[in-house]
CSV table of C-alpha atoms in Angstrom, one decimal:
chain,number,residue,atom,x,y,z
W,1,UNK,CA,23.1,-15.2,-36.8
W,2,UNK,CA,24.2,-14.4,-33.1
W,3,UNK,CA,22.1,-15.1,-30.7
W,4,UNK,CA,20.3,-12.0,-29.4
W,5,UNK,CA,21.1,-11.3,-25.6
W,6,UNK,CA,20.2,-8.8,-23.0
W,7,UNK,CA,22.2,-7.4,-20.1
W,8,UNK,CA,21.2,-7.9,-16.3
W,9,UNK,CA,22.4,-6.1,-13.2
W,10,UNK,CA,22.0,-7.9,-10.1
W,11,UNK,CA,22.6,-6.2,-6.9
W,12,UNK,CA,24.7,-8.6,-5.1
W,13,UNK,CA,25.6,-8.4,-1.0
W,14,UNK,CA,28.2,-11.3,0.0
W,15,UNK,CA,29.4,-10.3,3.6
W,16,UNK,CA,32.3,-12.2,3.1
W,17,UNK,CA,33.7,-10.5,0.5
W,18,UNK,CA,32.3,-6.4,1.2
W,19,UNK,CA,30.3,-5.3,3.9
W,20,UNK,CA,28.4,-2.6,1.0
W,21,UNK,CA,26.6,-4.3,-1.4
W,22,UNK,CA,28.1,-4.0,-5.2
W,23,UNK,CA,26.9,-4.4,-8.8
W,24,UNK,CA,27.6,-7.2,-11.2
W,25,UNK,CA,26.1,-7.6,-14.9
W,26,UNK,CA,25.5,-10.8,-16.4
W,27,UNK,CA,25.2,-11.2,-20.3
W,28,UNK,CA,22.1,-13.8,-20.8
W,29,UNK,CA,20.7,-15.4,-23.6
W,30,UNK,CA,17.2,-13.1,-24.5
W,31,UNK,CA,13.8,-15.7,-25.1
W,32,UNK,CA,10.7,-14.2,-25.6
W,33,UNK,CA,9.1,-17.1,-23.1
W,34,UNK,CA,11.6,-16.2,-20.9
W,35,UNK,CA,10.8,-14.6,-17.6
W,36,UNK,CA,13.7,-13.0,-14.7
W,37,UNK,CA,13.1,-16.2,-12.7
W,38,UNK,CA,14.5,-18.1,-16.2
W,39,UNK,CA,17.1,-15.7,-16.3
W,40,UNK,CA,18.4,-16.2,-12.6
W,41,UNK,CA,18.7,-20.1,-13.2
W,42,UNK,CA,20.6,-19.6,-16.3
W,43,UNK,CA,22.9,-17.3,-14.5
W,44,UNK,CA,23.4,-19.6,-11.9
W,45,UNK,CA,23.5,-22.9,-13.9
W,46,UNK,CA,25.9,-21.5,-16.5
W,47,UNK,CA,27.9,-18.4,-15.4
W,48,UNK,CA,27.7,-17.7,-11.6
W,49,UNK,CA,26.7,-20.4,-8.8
W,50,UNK,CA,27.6,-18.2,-6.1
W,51,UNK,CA,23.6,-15.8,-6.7
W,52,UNK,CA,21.4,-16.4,-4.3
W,53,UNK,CA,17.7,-15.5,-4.8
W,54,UNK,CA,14.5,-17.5,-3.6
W,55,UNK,CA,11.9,-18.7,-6.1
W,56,UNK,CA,9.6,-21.8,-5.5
W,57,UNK,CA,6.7,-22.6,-7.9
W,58,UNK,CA,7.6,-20.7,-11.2
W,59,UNK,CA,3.6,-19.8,-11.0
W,60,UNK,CA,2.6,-16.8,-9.0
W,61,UNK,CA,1.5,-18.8,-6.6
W,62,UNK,CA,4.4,-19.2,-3.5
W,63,UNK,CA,5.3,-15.9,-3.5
W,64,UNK,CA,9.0,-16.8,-2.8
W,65,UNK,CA,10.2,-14.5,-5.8
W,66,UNK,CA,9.3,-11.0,-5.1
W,67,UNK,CA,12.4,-8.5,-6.2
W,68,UNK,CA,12.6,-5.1,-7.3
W,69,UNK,CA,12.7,-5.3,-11.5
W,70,UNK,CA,13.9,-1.8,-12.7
W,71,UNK,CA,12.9,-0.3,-9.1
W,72,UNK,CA,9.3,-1.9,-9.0
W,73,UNK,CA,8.6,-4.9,-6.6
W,74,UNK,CA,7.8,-8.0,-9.0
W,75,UNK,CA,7.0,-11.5,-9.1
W,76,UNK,CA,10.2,-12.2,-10.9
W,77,UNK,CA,8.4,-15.6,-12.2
W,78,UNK,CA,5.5,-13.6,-13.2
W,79,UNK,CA,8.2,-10.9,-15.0
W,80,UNK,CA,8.5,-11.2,-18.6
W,81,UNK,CA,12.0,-9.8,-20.0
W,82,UNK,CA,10.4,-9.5,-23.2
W,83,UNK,CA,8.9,-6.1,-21.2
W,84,UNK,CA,12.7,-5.1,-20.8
W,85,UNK,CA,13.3,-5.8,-24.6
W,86,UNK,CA,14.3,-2.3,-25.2
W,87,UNK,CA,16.7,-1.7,-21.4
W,88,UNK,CA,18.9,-3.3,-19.5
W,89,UNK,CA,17.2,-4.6,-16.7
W,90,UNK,CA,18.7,-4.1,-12.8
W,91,UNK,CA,17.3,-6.8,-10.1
W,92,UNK,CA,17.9,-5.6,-6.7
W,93,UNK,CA,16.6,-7.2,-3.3
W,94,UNK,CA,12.9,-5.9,-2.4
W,95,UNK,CA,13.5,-2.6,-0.4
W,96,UNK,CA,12.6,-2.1,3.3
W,97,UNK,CA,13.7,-5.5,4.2
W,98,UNK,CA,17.3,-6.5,5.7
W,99,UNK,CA,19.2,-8.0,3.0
W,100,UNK,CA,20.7,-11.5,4.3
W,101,UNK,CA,22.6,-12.2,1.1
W,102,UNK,CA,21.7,-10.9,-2.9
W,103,UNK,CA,18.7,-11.4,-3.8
W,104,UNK,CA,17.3,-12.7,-0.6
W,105,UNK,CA,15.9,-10.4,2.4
W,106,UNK,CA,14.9,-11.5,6.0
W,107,UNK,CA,11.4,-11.2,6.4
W,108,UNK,CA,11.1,-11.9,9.7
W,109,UNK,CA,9.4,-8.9,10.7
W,110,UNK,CA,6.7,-9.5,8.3
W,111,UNK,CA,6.0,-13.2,9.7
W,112,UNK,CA,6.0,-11.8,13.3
W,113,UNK,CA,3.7,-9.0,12.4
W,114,UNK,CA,1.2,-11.4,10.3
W,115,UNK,CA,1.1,-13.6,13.5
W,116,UNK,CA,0.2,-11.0,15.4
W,117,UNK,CA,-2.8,-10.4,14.1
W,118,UNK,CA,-4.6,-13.7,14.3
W,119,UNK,CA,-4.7,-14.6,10.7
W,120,UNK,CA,-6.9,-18.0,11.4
W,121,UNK,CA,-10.4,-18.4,12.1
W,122,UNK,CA,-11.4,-17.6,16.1
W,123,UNK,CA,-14.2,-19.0,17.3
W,124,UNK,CA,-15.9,-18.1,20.8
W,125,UNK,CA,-18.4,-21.5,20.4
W,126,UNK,CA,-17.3,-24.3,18.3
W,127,UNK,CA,-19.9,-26.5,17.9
W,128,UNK,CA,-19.0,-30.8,17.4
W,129,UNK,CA,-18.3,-31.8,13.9
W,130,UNK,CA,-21.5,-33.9,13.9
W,131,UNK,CA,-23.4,-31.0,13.3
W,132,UNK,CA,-21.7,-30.1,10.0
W,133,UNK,CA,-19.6,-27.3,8.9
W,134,UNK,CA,-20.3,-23.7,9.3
W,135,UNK,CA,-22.4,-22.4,6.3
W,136,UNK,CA,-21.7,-19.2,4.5
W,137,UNK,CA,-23.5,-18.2,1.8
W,138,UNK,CA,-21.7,-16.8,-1.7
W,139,UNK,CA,-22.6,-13.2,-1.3
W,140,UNK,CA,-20.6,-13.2,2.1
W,141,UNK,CA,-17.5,-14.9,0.4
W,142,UNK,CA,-17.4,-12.1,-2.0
W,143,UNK,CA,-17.3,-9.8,1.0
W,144,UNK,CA,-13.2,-10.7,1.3
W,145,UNK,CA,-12.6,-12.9,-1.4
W,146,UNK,CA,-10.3,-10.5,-2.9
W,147,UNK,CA,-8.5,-10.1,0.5
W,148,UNK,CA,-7.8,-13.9,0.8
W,149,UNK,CA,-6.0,-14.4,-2.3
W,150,UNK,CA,-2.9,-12.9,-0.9
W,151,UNK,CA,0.0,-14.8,-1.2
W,152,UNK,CA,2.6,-13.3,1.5
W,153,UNK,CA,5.0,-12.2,-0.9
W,154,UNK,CA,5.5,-9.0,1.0
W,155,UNK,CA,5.5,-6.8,-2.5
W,156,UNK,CA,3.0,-4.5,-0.6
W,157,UNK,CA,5.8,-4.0,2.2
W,158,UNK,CA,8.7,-3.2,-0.7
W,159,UNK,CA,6.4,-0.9,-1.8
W,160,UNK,CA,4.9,1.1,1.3
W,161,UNK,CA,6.7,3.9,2.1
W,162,UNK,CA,5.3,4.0,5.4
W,163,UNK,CA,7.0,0.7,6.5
W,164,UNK,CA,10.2,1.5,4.8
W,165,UNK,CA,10.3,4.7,7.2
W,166,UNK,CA,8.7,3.1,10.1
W,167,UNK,CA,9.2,0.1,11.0
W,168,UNK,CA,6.7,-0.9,13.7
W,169,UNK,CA,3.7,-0.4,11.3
W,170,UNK,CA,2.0,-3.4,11.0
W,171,UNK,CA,1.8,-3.2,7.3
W,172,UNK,CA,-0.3,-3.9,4.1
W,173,UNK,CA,-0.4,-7.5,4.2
W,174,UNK,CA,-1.1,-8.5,7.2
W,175,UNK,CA,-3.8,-5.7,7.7
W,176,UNK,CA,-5.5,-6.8,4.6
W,177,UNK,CA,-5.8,-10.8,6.0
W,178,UNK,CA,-6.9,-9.1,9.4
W,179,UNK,CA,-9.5,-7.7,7.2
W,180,UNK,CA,-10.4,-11.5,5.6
W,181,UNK,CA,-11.0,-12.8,8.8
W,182,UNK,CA,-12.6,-9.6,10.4
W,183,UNK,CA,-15.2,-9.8,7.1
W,184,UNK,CA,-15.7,-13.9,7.6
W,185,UNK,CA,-18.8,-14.6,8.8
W,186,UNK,CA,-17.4,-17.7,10.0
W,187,UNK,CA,-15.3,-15.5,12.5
W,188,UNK,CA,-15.6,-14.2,15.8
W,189,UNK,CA,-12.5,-12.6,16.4
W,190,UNK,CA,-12.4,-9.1,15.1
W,191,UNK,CA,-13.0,-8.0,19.3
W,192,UNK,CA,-9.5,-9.5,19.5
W,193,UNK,CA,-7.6,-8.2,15.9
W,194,UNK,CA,-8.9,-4.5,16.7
W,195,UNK,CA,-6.7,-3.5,19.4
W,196,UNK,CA,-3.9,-5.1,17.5
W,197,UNK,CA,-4.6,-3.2,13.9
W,198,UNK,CA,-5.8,-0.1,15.9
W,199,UNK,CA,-3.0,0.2,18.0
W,200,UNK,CA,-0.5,2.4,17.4
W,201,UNK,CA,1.6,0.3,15.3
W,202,UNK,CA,-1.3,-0.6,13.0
W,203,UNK,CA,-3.6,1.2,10.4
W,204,UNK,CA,-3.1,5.0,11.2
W,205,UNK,CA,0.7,4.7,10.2
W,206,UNK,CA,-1.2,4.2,6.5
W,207,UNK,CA,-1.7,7.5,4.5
W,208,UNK,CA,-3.0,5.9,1.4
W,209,UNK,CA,0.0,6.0,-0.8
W,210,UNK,CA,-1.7,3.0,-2.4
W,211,UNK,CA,1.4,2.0,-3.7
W,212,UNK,CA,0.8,-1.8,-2.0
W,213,UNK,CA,-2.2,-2.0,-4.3
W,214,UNK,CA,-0.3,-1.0,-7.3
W,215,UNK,CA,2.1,-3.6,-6.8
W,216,UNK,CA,0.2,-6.2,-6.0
W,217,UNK,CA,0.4,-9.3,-8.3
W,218,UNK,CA,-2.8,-11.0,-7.0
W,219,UNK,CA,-4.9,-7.7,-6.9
W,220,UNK,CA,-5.6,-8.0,-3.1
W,221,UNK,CA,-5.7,-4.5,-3.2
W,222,UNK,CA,-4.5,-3.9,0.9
W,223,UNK,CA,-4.6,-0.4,0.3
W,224,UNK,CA,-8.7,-0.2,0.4
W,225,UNK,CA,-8.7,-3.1,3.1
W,226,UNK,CA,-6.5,-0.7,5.5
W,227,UNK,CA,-9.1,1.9,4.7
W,228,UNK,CA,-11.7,-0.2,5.2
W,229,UNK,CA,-10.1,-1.0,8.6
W,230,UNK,CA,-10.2,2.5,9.7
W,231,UNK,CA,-13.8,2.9,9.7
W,232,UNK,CA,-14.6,-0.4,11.3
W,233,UNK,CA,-12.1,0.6,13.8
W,234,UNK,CA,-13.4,3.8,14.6
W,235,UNK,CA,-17.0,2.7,14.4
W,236,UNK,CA,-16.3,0.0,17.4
W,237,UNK,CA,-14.5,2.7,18.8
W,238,UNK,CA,-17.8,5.4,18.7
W,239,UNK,CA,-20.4,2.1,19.9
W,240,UNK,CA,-17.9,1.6,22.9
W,241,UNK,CA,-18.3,4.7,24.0
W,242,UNK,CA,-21.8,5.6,22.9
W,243,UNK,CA,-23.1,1.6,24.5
W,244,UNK,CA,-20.0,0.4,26.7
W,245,UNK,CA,-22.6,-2.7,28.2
W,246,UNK,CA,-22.8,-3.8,24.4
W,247,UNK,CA,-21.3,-6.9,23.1
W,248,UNK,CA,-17.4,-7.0,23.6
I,1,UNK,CA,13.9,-1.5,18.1
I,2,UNK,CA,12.1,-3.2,15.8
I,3,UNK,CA,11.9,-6.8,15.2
I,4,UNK,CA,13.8,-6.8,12.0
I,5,UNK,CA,16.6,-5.3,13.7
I,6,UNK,CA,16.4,-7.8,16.3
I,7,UNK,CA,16.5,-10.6,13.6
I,8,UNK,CA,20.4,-9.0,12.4
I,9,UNK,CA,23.0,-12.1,13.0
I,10,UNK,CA,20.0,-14.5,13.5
I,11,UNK,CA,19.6,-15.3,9.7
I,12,UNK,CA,22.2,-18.5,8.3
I,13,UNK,CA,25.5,-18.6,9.5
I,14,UNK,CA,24.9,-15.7,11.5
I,15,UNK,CA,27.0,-13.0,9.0
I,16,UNK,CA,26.2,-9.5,9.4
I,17,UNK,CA,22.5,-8.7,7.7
I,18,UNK,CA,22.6,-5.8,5.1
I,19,UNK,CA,19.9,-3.0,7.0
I,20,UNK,CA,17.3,-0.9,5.2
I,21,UNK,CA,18.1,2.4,4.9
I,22,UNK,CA,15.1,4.6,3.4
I,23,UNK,CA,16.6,6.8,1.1
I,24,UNK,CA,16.2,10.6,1.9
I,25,UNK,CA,14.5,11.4,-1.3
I,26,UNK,CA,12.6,8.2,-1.6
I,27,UNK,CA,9.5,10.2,-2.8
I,28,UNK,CA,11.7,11.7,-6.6
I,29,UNK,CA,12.3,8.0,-7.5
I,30,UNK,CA,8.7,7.1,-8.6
I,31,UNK,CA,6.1,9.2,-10.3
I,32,UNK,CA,3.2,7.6,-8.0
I,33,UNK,CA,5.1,8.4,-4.9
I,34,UNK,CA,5.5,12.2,-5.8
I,35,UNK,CA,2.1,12.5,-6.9
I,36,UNK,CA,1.5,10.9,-2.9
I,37,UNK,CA,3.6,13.9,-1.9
I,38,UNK,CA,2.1,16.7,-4.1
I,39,UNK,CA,-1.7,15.3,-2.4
I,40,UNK,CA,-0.5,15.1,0.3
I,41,UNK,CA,1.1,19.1,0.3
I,42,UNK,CA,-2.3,19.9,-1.0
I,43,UNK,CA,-3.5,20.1,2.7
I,44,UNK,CA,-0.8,22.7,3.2
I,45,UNK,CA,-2.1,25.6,0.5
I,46,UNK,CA,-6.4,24.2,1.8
I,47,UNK,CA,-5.0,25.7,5.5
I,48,UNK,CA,-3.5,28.4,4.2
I,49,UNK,CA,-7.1,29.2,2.6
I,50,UNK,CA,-8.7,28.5,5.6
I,51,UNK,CA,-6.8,30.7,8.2
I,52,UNK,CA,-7.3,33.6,5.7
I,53,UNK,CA,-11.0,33.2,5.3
I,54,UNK,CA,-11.2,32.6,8.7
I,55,UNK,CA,-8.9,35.7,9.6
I,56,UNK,CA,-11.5,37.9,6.7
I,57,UNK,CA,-14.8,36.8,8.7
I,58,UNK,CA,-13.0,38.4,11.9
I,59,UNK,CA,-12.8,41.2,10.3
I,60,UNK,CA,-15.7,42.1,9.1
I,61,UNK,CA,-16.4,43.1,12.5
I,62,UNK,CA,-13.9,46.3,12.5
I,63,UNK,CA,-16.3,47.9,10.5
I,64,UNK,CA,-16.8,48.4,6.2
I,65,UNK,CA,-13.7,50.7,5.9
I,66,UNK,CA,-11.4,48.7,7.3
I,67,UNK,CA,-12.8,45.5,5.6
I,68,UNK,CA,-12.5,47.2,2.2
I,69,UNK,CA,-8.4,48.0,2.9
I,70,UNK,CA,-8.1,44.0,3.9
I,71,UNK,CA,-10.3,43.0,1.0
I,72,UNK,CA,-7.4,45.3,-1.5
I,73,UNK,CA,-4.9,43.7,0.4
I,74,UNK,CA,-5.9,40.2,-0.9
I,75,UNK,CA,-6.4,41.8,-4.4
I,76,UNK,CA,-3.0,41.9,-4.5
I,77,UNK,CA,-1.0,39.5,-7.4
I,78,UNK,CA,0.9,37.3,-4.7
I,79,UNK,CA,-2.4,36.3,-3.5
I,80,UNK,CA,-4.5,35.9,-6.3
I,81,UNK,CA,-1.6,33.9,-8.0
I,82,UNK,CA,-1.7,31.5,-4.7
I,83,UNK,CA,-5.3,31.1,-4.9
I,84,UNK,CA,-4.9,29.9,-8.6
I,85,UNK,CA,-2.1,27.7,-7.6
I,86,UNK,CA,-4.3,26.6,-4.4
I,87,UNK,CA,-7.5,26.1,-6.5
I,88,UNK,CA,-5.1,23.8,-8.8
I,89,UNK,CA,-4.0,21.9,-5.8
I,90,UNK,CA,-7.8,21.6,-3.8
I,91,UNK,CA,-8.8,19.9,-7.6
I,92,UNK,CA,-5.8,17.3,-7.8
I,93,UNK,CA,-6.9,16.5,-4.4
I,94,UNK,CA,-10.5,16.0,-5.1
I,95,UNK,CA,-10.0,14.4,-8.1
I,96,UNK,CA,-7.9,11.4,-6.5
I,97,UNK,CA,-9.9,11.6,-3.6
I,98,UNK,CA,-12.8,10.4,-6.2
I,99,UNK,CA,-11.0,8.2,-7.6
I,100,UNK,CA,-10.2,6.3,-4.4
I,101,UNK,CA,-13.4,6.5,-2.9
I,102,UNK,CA,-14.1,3.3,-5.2
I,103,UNK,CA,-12.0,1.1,-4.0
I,104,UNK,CA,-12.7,1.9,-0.3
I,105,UNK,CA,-15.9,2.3,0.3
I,106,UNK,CA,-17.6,-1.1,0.1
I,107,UNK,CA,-21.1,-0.4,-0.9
I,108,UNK,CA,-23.5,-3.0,-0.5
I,109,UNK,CA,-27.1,-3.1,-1.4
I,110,UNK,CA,-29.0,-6.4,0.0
I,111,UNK,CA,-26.9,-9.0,-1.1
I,112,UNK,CA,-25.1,-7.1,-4.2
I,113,UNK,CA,-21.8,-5.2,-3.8
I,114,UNK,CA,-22.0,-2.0,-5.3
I,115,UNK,CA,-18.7,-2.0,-8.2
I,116,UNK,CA,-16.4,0.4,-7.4
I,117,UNK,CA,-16.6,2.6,-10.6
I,118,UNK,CA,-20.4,3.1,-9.6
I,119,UNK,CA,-19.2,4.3,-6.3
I,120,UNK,CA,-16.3,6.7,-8.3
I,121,UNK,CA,-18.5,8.0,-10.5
I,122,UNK,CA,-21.9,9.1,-8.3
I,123,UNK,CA,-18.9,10.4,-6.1
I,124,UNK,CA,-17.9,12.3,-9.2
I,125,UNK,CA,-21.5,13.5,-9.6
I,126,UNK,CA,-22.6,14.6,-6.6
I,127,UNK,CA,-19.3,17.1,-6.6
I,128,UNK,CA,-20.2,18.5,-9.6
I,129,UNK,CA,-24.1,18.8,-8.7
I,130,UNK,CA,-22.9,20.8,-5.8
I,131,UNK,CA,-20.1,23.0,-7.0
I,132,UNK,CA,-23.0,23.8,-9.6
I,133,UNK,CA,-25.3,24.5,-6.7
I,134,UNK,CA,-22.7,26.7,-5.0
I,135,UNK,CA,-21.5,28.6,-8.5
I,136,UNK,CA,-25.3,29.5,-9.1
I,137,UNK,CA,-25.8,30.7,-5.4
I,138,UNK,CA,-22.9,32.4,-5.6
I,139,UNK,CA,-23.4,34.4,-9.0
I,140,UNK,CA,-27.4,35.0,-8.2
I,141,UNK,CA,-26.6,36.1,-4.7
């Protein structure tokens, strides 16, 4: 009996050869435990060591592998093609990133944009580490828990509409770990992240497509954290002006 | 320009870096973005409403004659058939308004967060409750 196989069309761009990018279909063997990832590696282990594509840990957890499956940002480790049974299935880069080569985009605005707004702990006071570690009690943690899972895979960003059309906007991602520091009772820095996500560039470019929550693989849910942002923003806003003496 | 633009001819070897170009029709690709655009057009028909309502209470200053003619005007079909189509649009909108109002709104009593579907759902009732309240003043008035 022949094997069964399934059809995959990778977007390829290889400067070299064509400065557009251009279509090529690969024939692969179809396994149920198979996921795109699997795919990829037989492609380029068998028929094709020229793809390029990124993948790390095979286990949703880097977040090295993000394309766009069929038009949908994906975990392509986390991708069954067992889903695809029935279609062909057509990997392209994630969208609204430059494409460096293939499969794999430049996403160096989104680590220049996640630096920029203080994704680390800030402390005004640290006190010595004789007196122990900071305390925070589980009903806090649940506060952002959901918001620190993110795994910078930059789905959200292939996703948003509003960064694909304008590209200073801060974006999903990083807004939603701004968030999981801002909610960190640990923290002391959400004076200094709330000119940065209320600026301009930051969370009124978001008009709740909520698209980046969709996407998602770790259910972060950056959508409600930009939203979330909003009112925090506006309320320190509104106590500035109401109490400018108060506490910066 | 922005920073990824900046980063062209950095990456590798330094070959030319494919840009992003946003397709012009982005929004007819996916069903969830053109249900984004059909809420978001919903503001569009809600000012429409507004103007005219707002335009009607002017008028009833020019005295019960002329406020009568206005009032036929809008009995016209054009209208009513855009204050169906409005009506249609105003639900959508409340609807997924609802339905978001879960997620973002963090509600927090003492110590316990409030799910999200609680939030949805007395969000849900309190419109009703009050459409109620405004259909019964309206009908006994």
């Amino acid at each position: 009996m022949a094997e069964k196989t399934i059809k995959i069309t990778v977007r390829r761009y290889r400067p070299e050869i064509s400065p557009e990018p251009t279509d090529q279909t690969y024939v692969v063997p179809f396994r149920d435990d198979w996921v795109i990832v699997d795919a990829l590696n037989y492609i380029k282990d068998e028929q094709d060591g020229s793809l390029s594509y990124r993948w790390s840990c095979r286990m949703g957890v880097c977040g090295s592998c993000g394309m766009n499956v069929n038009g949908e940002p994906k975990l392509t480790c986390a991708t069954f093609l067992r889903d695809y049974a029935s279609s062909e299935i057509r990997v392209e880069p994630l969208a609204n990133f430059p494409v460096i080569r293939d499969l794999v985009t430049d996403i160096t605005d989104f680590l220049e944009k996640l630096r920029r707004v203080k994704p680390w702990l800030i402390r005004k006071d640290e006190k010595p580490v004789s007196e122990g570690p900071y305390w925070q009690k589980p009903w806090r943690l649940k506060l952002y828990k959901q918001a620190s899972l993110c795994i910078n895979c930059t789905l959200c960003y292939a996703a948003c509409p509003a960064y694909g059309l304008e590209k200073e906007f801060i974006g999903p991602a990083a807004i939603a770990l701004a968030y999981r520091y801002n909610m960190d009772s640990r923290d002391q820095g959400e004076a200094e992240r709330a000119p940065i996500i209320g600026s301009h560039d930051g969370i009124w470019h978001c008009s709740f497509v909520g698209e980046c929550s969709e996407v998602c693989p770790k259910h972060v849910d950056p959508a409600a954290t930009v939203q979330r942002s909003k009112a925090a923003v506006t309320n320190r806003r509104m106590l500035e002006l109401i109490w400018p003496w108060g506490r910066k | 320009m922005s920073s990824s633009e900046k980063a062209v001819g950095k990456a590798g070897t330094g070959a030319p870096v494919l840009p992003w170009k946003m397709p012009t029709f982005w929004w007819l690709k996916q069903r969830r973005y053109f249900l984004y655009m059909i809420r978001e057009v919903t503001a569009l028909s809600t000012a429409i409403f507004a103007a005219v309502l707002l335009y009607q209470m002017g008028r009833l200053g020019e005295g019960a004659a002329e406020y009568e003619t206005f009032l036929a005007g809008l009995r016209s079909t054009g209208w009513m058939a855009f204050c169906v189509v409005a009506f249609i649009l105003a639900l959508f909108h409340s609807v997924t308004w609802f339905k978001l109002a879960g997620s973002v709104f963090l509600a927090r009593i003492a110590h316990v967060i409030v799910p999200p579907l609680v939030v949805t759902v007395a969000g849900y009732g309190a419109w009703l409750l009050l459409s109620a309240v405004v259909v019964v003043v309206l009908f006994w008035s």
